[in-house]
Amino acid sequence: MSTTTKTFATTLGRSLRARVEALMDTARPEGPAFLAAVGGTEIAKATGVGALEKLCKPLIVPAALTLALRDGRLSAADTALLSATAAAYTTGDVILMLGGGHASRSKSRLVAGAAAFGVGHLALGGLMLRSGLRFKPVQSVVHGVIAAGAGAALLSEGRENAPLAAYGGLLATLSALATSVDRSHGPAASVLAVAGPVFLLSDALILARRKATGGSAVAKVVDVGVIDTYATAALLLLTGTAAAARTAGSRP
């Protein structure tokens, strides 16, 4: 492992610890609110209490956005892009949640949810580019292979999965850009290196969940796993991109 890689890994570890500490900071309500929203959604998924999910899940991303915005001042344009991302993600959450959640077999609702998330990915990707992130060859190739494999698997089930395959390509592109983060974007932005892949994992679990038997222990475990990975990815994407934007804005 090169010195540069070791240094970045150390920075990433410290930034992740700092993010956890921010969540535990009871002096500010945003962190505990995020944890409460995630915890309530986990319980709802594990117990099947739909009312609790409807109360908690739509609060996850707004709480993450508040955490991202409280860390420091952003320009009006950066704030607008970050807020548009959060609004699109929350819309996607509501669309999927009201349609049977992760267990839904409805392709149309899944496509509608993916479209909402796609809008958020485009807004966030625009902010990343605006903040100086650029695609790196290795990350691009790896994510290209992932997108191609996932797309081929979806299309093998039927051409009606084409919108989902396209969404997977968009998410892989966002993840490739996020994982291209380096020291020039500031220490706090280093969390983007894990944010994109975790989001990919979350969406992969959603597809896997649709094949599980409803109400089974496996289905409930996967449901909770989807929430854990999604909430983690959303938090790190929003806070990491905001940090990169602040670093870019502080340059002369």
C-alpha atoms as a PDB file:
ATOM      1  CA  MET A   1       0.000   0.000   0.000  1.00  0.00           C
ATOM      2  CA  SER A   2       1.424   3.372  -1.021  1.00  0.00           C
ATOM      3  CA  THR A   3       1.965   6.246   1.373  1.00  0.00           C
ATOM      4  CA  THR A   4      -0.746   8.251  -0.368  1.00  0.00           C
ATOM      5  CA  THR A   5      -3.246   5.411   0.027  1.00  0.00           C
ATOM      6  CA  LYS A   6      -2.337   4.950   3.698  1.00  0.00           C
ATOM      7  CA  THR A   7      -2.734   8.674   4.326  1.00  0.00           C
ATOM      8  CA  PHE A   8      -6.127   8.755   2.646  1.00  0.00           C
ATOM      9  CA  ALA A   9      -7.262   5.674   4.587  1.00  0.00           C
ATOM     10  CA  THR A  10      -6.271   7.357   7.830  1.00  0.00           C
ATOM     11  CA  THR A  11      -8.116  10.519   6.841  1.00  0.00           C
ATOM     12  CA  LEU A  12     -11.188   8.489   5.899  1.00  0.00           C
ATOM     13  CA  GLY A  13     -11.169   6.684   9.231  1.00  0.00           C
ATOM     14  CA  ARG A  14     -10.982   9.940  11.145  1.00  0.00           C
ATOM     15  CA  SER A  15     -13.746  11.501   9.065  1.00  0.00           C
ATOM     16  CA  LEU A  16     -16.036   8.533   9.625  1.00  0.00           C
ATOM     17  CA  ARG A  17     -15.423   8.707  13.368  1.00  0.00           C
ATOM     18  CA  ALA A  18     -16.177  12.415  13.319  1.00  0.00           C
ATOM     19  CA  ARG A  19     -19.446  11.719  11.533  1.00  0.00           C
ATOM     20  CA  VAL A  20     -20.432   9.153  14.163  1.00  0.00           C
ATOM     21  CA  GLU A  21     -19.573  11.609  16.928  1.00  0.00           C
ATOM     22  CA  ALA A  22     -21.770  14.243  15.249  1.00  0.00           C
ATOM     23  CA  LEU A  23     -24.675  11.814  15.295  1.00  0.00           C
ATOM     24  CA  MET A  24     -24.182  11.264  19.030  1.00  0.00           C
ATOM     25  CA  ASP A  25     -23.937  14.969  19.840  1.00  0.00           C
ATOM     26  CA  THR A  26     -26.975  15.641  22.018  1.00  0.00           C
ATOM     27  CA  ALA A  27     -26.201  19.364  22.093  1.00  0.00           C
ATOM     28  CA  ARG A  28     -27.656  19.555  18.570  1.00  0.00           C
ATOM     29  CA  PRO A  29     -30.925  17.813  17.590  1.00  0.00           C
ATOM     30  CA  GLU A  30     -30.006  16.797  14.033  1.00  0.00           C
ATOM     31  CA  GLY A  31     -27.834  13.796  14.871  1.00  0.00           C
ATOM     32  CA  PRO A  32     -30.173  12.189  17.403  1.00  0.00           C
ATOM     33  CA  ALA A  33     -33.101  12.927  15.063  1.00  0.00           C
ATOM     34  CA  PHE A  34     -31.348  11.047  12.262  1.00  0.00           C
ATOM     35  CA  LEU A  35     -30.638   8.080  14.532  1.00  0.00           C
ATOM     36  CA  ALA A  36     -34.225   8.065  15.800  1.00  0.00           C
ATOM     37  CA  ALA A  37     -35.609   8.126  12.249  1.00  0.00           C
ATOM     38  CA  VAL A  38     -33.354   5.258  11.179  1.00  0.00           C
ATOM     39  CA  GLY A  39     -34.000   3.259  14.349  1.00  0.00           C
ATOM     40  CA  GLY A  40     -37.749   3.694  14.066  1.00  0.00           C
ATOM     41  CA  THR A  41     -37.683   2.567  10.441  1.00  0.00           C
ATOM     42  CA  GLU A  42     -35.589  -0.473  11.361  1.00  0.00           C
ATOM     43  CA  ILE A  43     -38.110  -1.459  14.031  1.00  0.00           C
ATOM     44  CA  ALA A  44     -40.974  -0.925  11.594  1.00  0.00           C
ATOM     45  CA  LYS A  45     -39.316  -3.166   9.013  1.00  0.00           C
ATOM     46  CA  ALA A  46     -38.523  -5.859  11.557  1.00  0.00           C
ATOM     47  CA  THR A  47     -42.030  -5.891  13.061  1.00  0.00           C
ATOM     48  CA  GLY A  48     -44.181  -4.951  10.090  1.00  0.00           C
ATOM     49  CA  VAL A  49     -45.646  -1.874  11.772  1.00  0.00           C
ATOM     50  CA  GLY A  50     -46.445   0.215   8.703  1.00  0.00           C
ATOM     51  CA  ALA A  51     -47.568   3.298  10.612  1.00  0.00           C
ATOM     52  CA  LEU A  52     -44.178   3.577  12.311  1.00  0.00           C
ATOM     53  CA  GLU A  53     -42.388   3.360   8.964  1.00  0.00           C
ATOM     54  CA  LYS A  54     -44.585   6.096   7.495  1.00  0.00           C
ATOM     55  CA  LEU A  55     -43.725   8.289  10.453  1.00  0.00           C
ATOM     56  CA  CYS A  56     -39.969   7.689  10.489  1.00  0.00           C
ATOM     57  CA  LYS A  57     -38.669   6.873   7.010  1.00  0.00           C
ATOM     58  CA  PRO A  58     -39.475  10.236   5.359  1.00  0.00           C
ATOM     59  CA  LEU A  59     -37.413  11.957   8.072  1.00  0.00           C
ATOM     60  CA  ILE A  60     -34.131  10.139   7.357  1.00  0.00           C
ATOM     61  CA  VAL A  61     -32.901  12.229   4.437  1.00  0.00           C
ATOM     62  CA  PRO A  62     -34.136  15.614   5.760  1.00  0.00           C
ATOM     63  CA  ALA A  63     -32.203  14.933   8.983  1.00  0.00           C
ATOM     64  CA  ALA A  64     -29.110  14.027   6.931  1.00  0.00           C
ATOM     65  CA  LEU A  65     -29.527  17.242   4.928  1.00  0.00           C
ATOM     66  CA  THR A  66     -29.698  19.270   8.127  1.00  0.00           C
ATOM     67  CA  LEU A  67     -26.462  17.665   9.287  1.00  0.00           C
ATOM     68  CA  ALA A  68     -24.818  18.513   5.959  1.00  0.00           C
ATOM     69  CA  LEU A  69     -25.944  22.137   6.080  1.00  0.00           C
ATOM     70  CA  ARG A  70     -25.038  22.755   9.705  1.00  0.00           C
ATOM     71  CA  ASP A  71     -21.355  21.956   9.133  1.00  0.00           C
ATOM     72  CA  GLY A  72     -20.678  25.285   7.471  1.00  0.00           C
ATOM     73  CA  ARG A  73     -21.825  27.896   5.010  1.00  0.00           C
ATOM     74  CA  LEU A  74     -22.529  26.963   1.381  1.00  0.00           C
ATOM     75  CA  SER A  75     -23.274  29.152  -1.621  1.00  0.00           C
ATOM     76  CA  ALA A  76     -26.896  29.552  -2.677  1.00  0.00           C
ATOM     77  CA  ALA A  77     -26.343  27.343  -5.741  1.00  0.00           C
ATOM     78  CA  ASP A  78     -24.663  24.593  -3.712  1.00  0.00           C
ATOM     79  CA  THR A  79     -27.439  24.689  -1.117  1.00  0.00           C
ATOM     80  CA  ALA A  80     -30.066  24.471  -3.861  1.00  0.00           C
ATOM     81  CA  LEU A  81     -28.438  21.405  -5.454  1.00  0.00           C
ATOM     82  CA  LEU A  82     -28.018  19.674  -2.102  1.00  0.00           C
ATOM     83  CA  SER A  83     -31.617  20.443  -1.138  1.00  0.00           C
ATOM     84  CA  ALA A  84     -32.884  19.235  -4.523  1.00  0.00           C
ATOM     85  CA  THR A  85     -31.056  15.962  -3.933  1.00  0.00           C
ATOM     86  CA  ALA A  86     -32.648  15.521  -0.522  1.00  0.00           C
ATOM     87  CA  ALA A  87     -36.109  16.368  -1.865  1.00  0.00           C
ATOM     88  CA  ALA A  88     -35.768  13.840  -4.691  1.00  0.00           C
ATOM     89  CA  TYR A  89     -34.501  11.101  -2.368  1.00  0.00           C
ATOM     90  CA  THR A  90     -37.360  11.705   0.066  1.00  0.00           C
ATOM     91  CA  THR A  91     -39.865  11.613  -2.789  1.00  0.00           C
ATOM     92  CA  GLY A  92     -38.418   8.277  -3.870  1.00  0.00           C
ATOM     93  CA  ASP A  93     -38.703   7.008  -0.295  1.00  0.00           C
ATOM     94  CA  VAL A  94     -42.383   7.927  -0.139  1.00  0.00           C
ATOM     95  CA  ILE A  95     -43.172   6.403  -3.553  1.00  0.00           C
ATOM     96  CA  LEU A  96     -41.585   3.089  -2.607  1.00  0.00           C
ATOM     97  CA  MET A  97     -42.894   3.090   0.958  1.00  0.00           C
ATOM     98  CA  LEU A  98     -46.536   3.593  -0.062  1.00  0.00           C
ATOM     99  CA  GLY A  99     -46.296   0.909  -2.702  1.00  0.00           C
ATOM    100  CA  GLY A 100     -45.556  -2.055  -0.495  1.00  0.00           C
ATOM    101  CA  GLY A 101     -41.998  -1.180   0.390  1.00  0.00           C
ATOM    102  CA  HIS A 102     -39.096  -3.456  -0.478  1.00  0.00           C
ATOM    103  CA  ALA A 103     -41.483  -6.390  -0.991  1.00  0.00           C
ATOM    104  CA  SER A 104     -43.406  -4.718  -3.820  1.00  0.00           C
ATOM    105  CA  ARG A 105     -43.438  -6.603  -7.105  1.00  0.00           C
ATOM    106  CA  SER A 106     -44.854  -3.591  -8.951  1.00  0.00           C
ATOM    107  CA  LYS A 107     -42.413  -2.662 -11.709  1.00  0.00           C
ATOM    108  CA  SER A 108     -44.169   0.643 -12.379  1.00  0.00           C
ATOM    109  CA  ARG A 109     -43.832   1.806  -8.792  1.00  0.00           C
ATOM    110  CA  LEU A 110     -40.229   0.649  -8.613  1.00  0.00           C
ATOM    111  CA  VAL A 111     -39.497   2.565 -11.822  1.00  0.00           C
ATOM    112  CA  ALA A 112     -41.244   5.662 -10.448  1.00  0.00           C
ATOM    113  CA  GLY A 113     -39.161   5.471  -7.279  1.00  0.00           C
ATOM    114  CA  ALA A 114     -35.994   4.964  -9.306  1.00  0.00           C
ATOM    115  CA  ALA A 115     -36.877   8.023 -11.413  1.00  0.00           C
ATOM    116  CA  ALA A 116     -37.160  10.170  -8.287  1.00  0.00           C
ATOM    117  CA  PHE A 117     -33.843   8.917  -6.973  1.00  0.00           C
ATOM    118  CA  GLY A 118     -32.332   9.451 -10.423  1.00  0.00           C
ATOM    119  CA  VAL A 119     -33.210  13.134 -10.256  1.00  0.00           C
ATOM    120  CA  GLY A 120     -31.451  13.300  -6.905  1.00  0.00           C
ATOM    121  CA  HIS A 121     -28.384  11.526  -8.266  1.00  0.00           C
ATOM    122  CA  LEU A 122     -28.163  13.999 -11.141  1.00  0.00           C
ATOM    123  CA  ALA A 123     -28.402  16.974  -8.797  1.00  0.00           C
ATOM    124  CA  LEU A 124     -25.787  15.534  -6.448  1.00  0.00           C
ATOM    125  CA  GLY A 125     -23.489  14.575  -9.307  1.00  0.00           C
ATOM    126  CA  GLY A 126     -23.752  18.115 -10.602  1.00  0.00           C
ATOM    127  CA  LEU A 127     -22.702  19.434  -7.210  1.00  0.00           C
ATOM    128  CA  MET A 128     -19.772  17.007  -7.082  1.00  0.00           C
ATOM    129  CA  LEU A 129     -18.553  18.200 -10.477  1.00  0.00           C
ATOM    130  CA  ARG A 130     -19.086  21.809  -9.416  1.00  0.00           C
ATOM    131  CA  SER A 131     -16.971  21.050  -6.333  1.00  0.00           C
ATOM    132  CA  GLY A 132     -14.040  19.805  -8.398  1.00  0.00           C
ATOM    133  CA  LEU A 133     -14.508  16.030  -8.380  1.00  0.00           C
ATOM    134  CA  ARG A 134     -13.522  14.359 -11.643  1.00  0.00           C
ATOM    135  CA  PHE A 135     -13.821  10.753 -12.811  1.00  0.00           C
ATOM    136  CA  LYS A 136     -10.685   8.659 -12.360  1.00  0.00           C
ATOM    137  CA  PRO A 137      -9.897   5.755 -14.704  1.00  0.00           C
ATOM    138  CA  VAL A 138      -9.816   2.867 -12.220  1.00  0.00           C
ATOM    139  CA  GLN A 139     -13.022   3.890 -10.477  1.00  0.00           C
ATOM    140  CA  SER A 140     -14.759   4.420 -13.807  1.00  0.00           C
ATOM    141  CA  VAL A 141     -13.755   1.007 -15.181  1.00  0.00           C
ATOM    142  CA  VAL A 142     -14.751  -0.854 -12.015  1.00  0.00           C
ATOM    143  CA  HIS A 143     -18.142   0.803 -11.849  1.00  0.00           C
ATOM    144  CA  GLY A 144     -18.641   0.328 -15.577  1.00  0.00           C
ATOM    145  CA  VAL A 145     -18.209  -3.422 -15.126  1.00  0.00           C
ATOM    146  CA  ILE A 146     -20.646  -3.386 -12.183  1.00  0.00           C
ATOM    147  CA  ALA A 147     -23.239  -1.425 -14.166  1.00  0.00           C
ATOM    148  CA  ALA A 148     -22.885  -3.707 -17.188  1.00  0.00           C
ATOM    149  CA  GLY A 149     -23.290  -6.836 -15.086  1.00  0.00           C
ATOM    150  CA  ALA A 150     -26.302  -5.523 -13.193  1.00  0.00           C
ATOM    151  CA  GLY A 151     -27.903  -4.245 -16.383  1.00  0.00           C
ATOM    152  CA  ALA A 152     -27.425  -7.560 -18.146  1.00  0.00           C
ATOM    153  CA  ALA A 153     -28.969  -9.428 -15.209  1.00  0.00           C
ATOM    154  CA  LEU A 154     -32.008  -7.144 -15.148  1.00  0.00           C
ATOM    155  CA  LEU A 155     -32.547  -7.277 -18.900  1.00  0.00           C
ATOM    156  CA  SER A 156     -32.290 -11.059 -18.861  1.00  0.00           C
ATOM    157  CA  GLU A 157     -35.499 -11.032 -16.789  1.00  0.00           C
ATOM    158  CA  GLY A 158     -37.328  -8.952 -19.397  1.00  0.00           C
ATOM    159  CA  ARG A 159     -37.073  -5.823 -21.501  1.00  0.00           C
ATOM    160  CA  GLU A 160     -39.465  -4.058 -19.145  1.00  0.00           C
ATOM    161  CA  ASN A 161     -36.505  -3.813 -16.768  1.00  0.00           C
ATOM    162  CA  ALA A 162     -34.716  -1.410 -19.121  1.00  0.00           C
ATOM    163  CA  PRO A 163     -35.557   1.673 -16.977  1.00  0.00           C
ATOM    164  CA  LEU A 164     -34.143  -0.075 -13.907  1.00  0.00           C
ATOM    165  CA  ALA A 165     -30.997  -1.028 -15.817  1.00  0.00           C
ATOM    166  CA  ALA A 166     -30.608   2.600 -16.872  1.00  0.00           C
ATOM    167  CA  TYR A 167     -31.062   3.711 -13.270  1.00  0.00           C
ATOM    168  CA  GLY A 168     -28.387   1.246 -12.182  1.00  0.00           C
ATOM    169  CA  GLY A 169     -26.019   2.780 -14.715  1.00  0.00           C
ATOM    170  CA  LEU A 170     -26.742   6.262 -13.363  1.00  0.00           C
ATOM    171  CA  LEU A 171     -26.148   5.191  -9.770  1.00  0.00           C
ATOM    172  CA  ALA A 172     -22.913   3.436 -10.765  1.00  0.00           C
ATOM    173  CA  THR A 173     -21.796   6.636 -12.500  1.00  0.00           C
ATOM    174  CA  LEU A 174     -22.492   8.661  -9.355  1.00  0.00           C
ATOM    175  CA  SER A 175     -20.596   6.118  -7.267  1.00  0.00           C
ATOM    176  CA  ALA A 176     -17.646   6.228  -9.690  1.00  0.00           C
ATOM    177  CA  LEU A 177     -17.500   9.995  -9.298  1.00  0.00           C
ATOM    178  CA  ALA A 178     -17.862   9.847  -5.513  1.00  0.00           C
ATOM    179  CA  THR A 179     -15.092   7.272  -5.137  1.00  0.00           C
ATOM    180  CA  SER A 180     -12.801   9.499  -7.215  1.00  0.00           C
ATOM    181  CA  VAL A 181     -12.558  11.854  -4.225  1.00  0.00           C
ATOM    182  CA  ASP A 182      -9.020  12.636  -3.030  1.00  0.00           C
ATOM    183  CA  ARG A 183      -7.180  14.814  -0.513  1.00  0.00           C
ATOM    184  CA  SER A 184      -7.659  17.932  -2.611  1.00  0.00           C
ATOM    185  CA  HIS A 185     -11.373  17.938  -1.741  1.00  0.00           C
ATOM    186  CA  GLY A 186     -10.760  18.198   2.004  1.00  0.00           C
ATOM    187  CA  PRO A 187     -10.678  15.617   4.827  1.00  0.00           C
ATOM    188  CA  ALA A 188     -14.429  15.644   5.507  1.00  0.00           C
ATOM    189  CA  ALA A 189     -15.201  14.826   1.859  1.00  0.00           C
ATOM    190  CA  SER A 190     -13.243  11.569   2.090  1.00  0.00           C
ATOM    191  CA  VAL A 191     -16.407   9.775   3.286  1.00  0.00           C
ATOM    192  CA  LEU A 192     -17.572   9.852  -0.343  1.00  0.00           C
ATOM    193  CA  ALA A 193     -15.141   7.001  -0.989  1.00  0.00           C
ATOM    194  CA  VAL A 194     -17.502   4.606   0.787  1.00  0.00           C
ATOM    195  CA  ALA A 195     -20.825   6.413   0.256  1.00  0.00           C
ATOM    196  CA  GLY A 196     -21.320   5.446  -3.383  1.00  0.00           C
ATOM    197  CA  PRO A 197     -20.564   1.728  -2.987  1.00  0.00           C
ATOM    198  CA  VAL A 198     -22.842   1.527   0.061  1.00  0.00           C
ATOM    199  CA  PHE A 199     -25.689   3.026  -1.978  1.00  0.00           C
ATOM    200  CA  LEU A 200     -25.058   0.418  -4.681  1.00  0.00           C
ATOM    201  CA  LEU A 201     -25.248  -2.289  -2.029  1.00  0.00           C
ATOM    202  CA  SER A 202     -28.517  -0.893  -0.701  1.00  0.00           C
ATOM    203  CA  ASP A 203     -30.191  -0.975  -4.098  1.00  0.00           C
ATOM    204  CA  ALA A 204     -28.842  -4.482  -4.753  1.00  0.00           C
ATOM    205  CA  LEU A 205     -30.477  -5.593  -1.502  1.00  0.00           C
ATOM    206  CA  ILE A 206     -33.804  -4.107  -2.647  1.00  0.00           C
ATOM    207  CA  LEU A 207     -33.702  -6.284  -5.755  1.00  0.00           C
ATOM    208  CA  ALA A 208     -32.779  -9.308  -3.649  1.00  0.00           C
ATOM    209  CA  ARG A 209     -35.611  -8.566  -1.191  1.00  0.00           C
ATOM    210  CA  ARG A 210     -38.224  -8.815  -3.955  1.00  0.00           C
ATOM    211  CA  LYS A 211     -37.375 -12.503  -4.301  1.00  0.00           C
ATOM    212  CA  ALA A 212     -37.649 -13.303  -0.588  1.00  0.00           C
ATOM    213  CA  THR A 213     -40.778 -14.788   0.977  1.00  0.00           C
ATOM    214  CA  GLY A 214     -42.851 -12.063   2.614  1.00  0.00           C
ATOM    215  CA  GLY A 215     -42.804 -12.137   6.401  1.00  0.00           C
ATOM    216  CA  SER A 216     -39.882 -14.550   6.596  1.00  0.00           C
ATOM    217  CA  ALA A 217     -36.906 -13.965   8.855  1.00  0.00           C
ATOM    218  CA  VAL A 218     -34.685 -13.569   5.798  1.00  0.00           C
ATOM    219  CA  ALA A 219     -36.994 -10.921   4.348  1.00  0.00           C
ATOM    220  CA  LYS A 220     -36.981  -8.950   7.593  1.00  0.00           C
ATOM    221  CA  VAL A 221     -33.197  -9.095   7.884  1.00  0.00           C
ATOM    222  CA  VAL A 222     -32.806  -7.875   4.308  1.00  0.00           C
ATOM    223  CA  ASP A 223     -35.372  -5.123   4.933  1.00  0.00           C
ATOM    224  CA  VAL A 224     -33.368  -3.840   7.883  1.00  0.00           C
ATOM    225  CA  GLY A 225     -30.161  -4.153   5.858  1.00  0.00           C
ATOM    226  CA  VAL A 226     -31.648  -2.001   3.107  1.00  0.00           C
ATOM    227  CA  ILE A 227     -32.499   0.728   5.601  1.00  0.00           C
ATOM    228  CA  ASP A 228     -29.087   0.604   7.293  1.00  0.00           C
ATOM    229  CA  THR A 229     -27.134   0.827   4.045  1.00  0.00           C
ATOM    230  CA  TYR A 230     -29.430   3.432   2.493  1.00  0.00           C
ATOM    231  CA  ALA A 231     -29.372   5.724   5.523  1.00  0.00           C
ATOM    232  CA  THR A 232     -25.590   5.418   5.779  1.00  0.00           C
ATOM    233  CA  ALA A 233     -25.119   6.166   2.087  1.00  0.00           C
ATOM    234  CA  ALA A 234     -27.502   9.141   2.106  1.00  0.00           C
ATOM    235  CA  LEU A 235     -25.805  10.651   5.151  1.00  0.00           C
ATOM    236  CA  LEU A 236     -22.294  10.243   3.768  1.00  0.00           C
ATOM    237  CA  LEU A 237     -23.215  11.415   0.262  1.00  0.00           C
ATOM    238  CA  LEU A 238     -24.896  14.596   1.479  1.00  0.00           C
ATOM    239  CA  THR A 239     -22.337  15.499   4.146  1.00  0.00           C
ATOM    240  CA  GLY A 240     -19.353  14.474   2.016  1.00  0.00           C
ATOM    241  CA  THR A 241     -20.479  16.426  -1.033  1.00  0.00           C
ATOM    242  CA  ALA A 242     -21.251  19.463   1.116  1.00  0.00           C
ATOM    243  CA  ALA A 243     -17.737  19.248   2.544  1.00  0.00           C
ATOM    244  CA  ALA A 244     -16.233  19.100  -0.951  1.00  0.00           C
ATOM    245  CA  ALA A 245     -18.290  22.141  -1.952  1.00  0.00           C
ATOM    246  CA  ARG A 246     -17.019  24.097   1.044  1.00  0.00           C
ATOM    247  CA  THR A 247     -13.420  23.208   0.223  1.00  0.00           C
ATOM    248  CA  ALA A 248     -13.930  24.327  -3.371  1.00  0.00           C
ATOM    249  CA  GLY A 249     -15.565  27.551  -2.193  1.00  0.00           C
ATOM    250  CA  SER A 250     -12.662  28.356   0.131  1.00  0.00           C
ATOM    251  CA  ARG A 251     -10.085  28.275  -2.660  1.00  0.00           C
ATOM    252  CA  PRO A 252      -8.887  31.681  -3.913  1.00  0.00           C
END
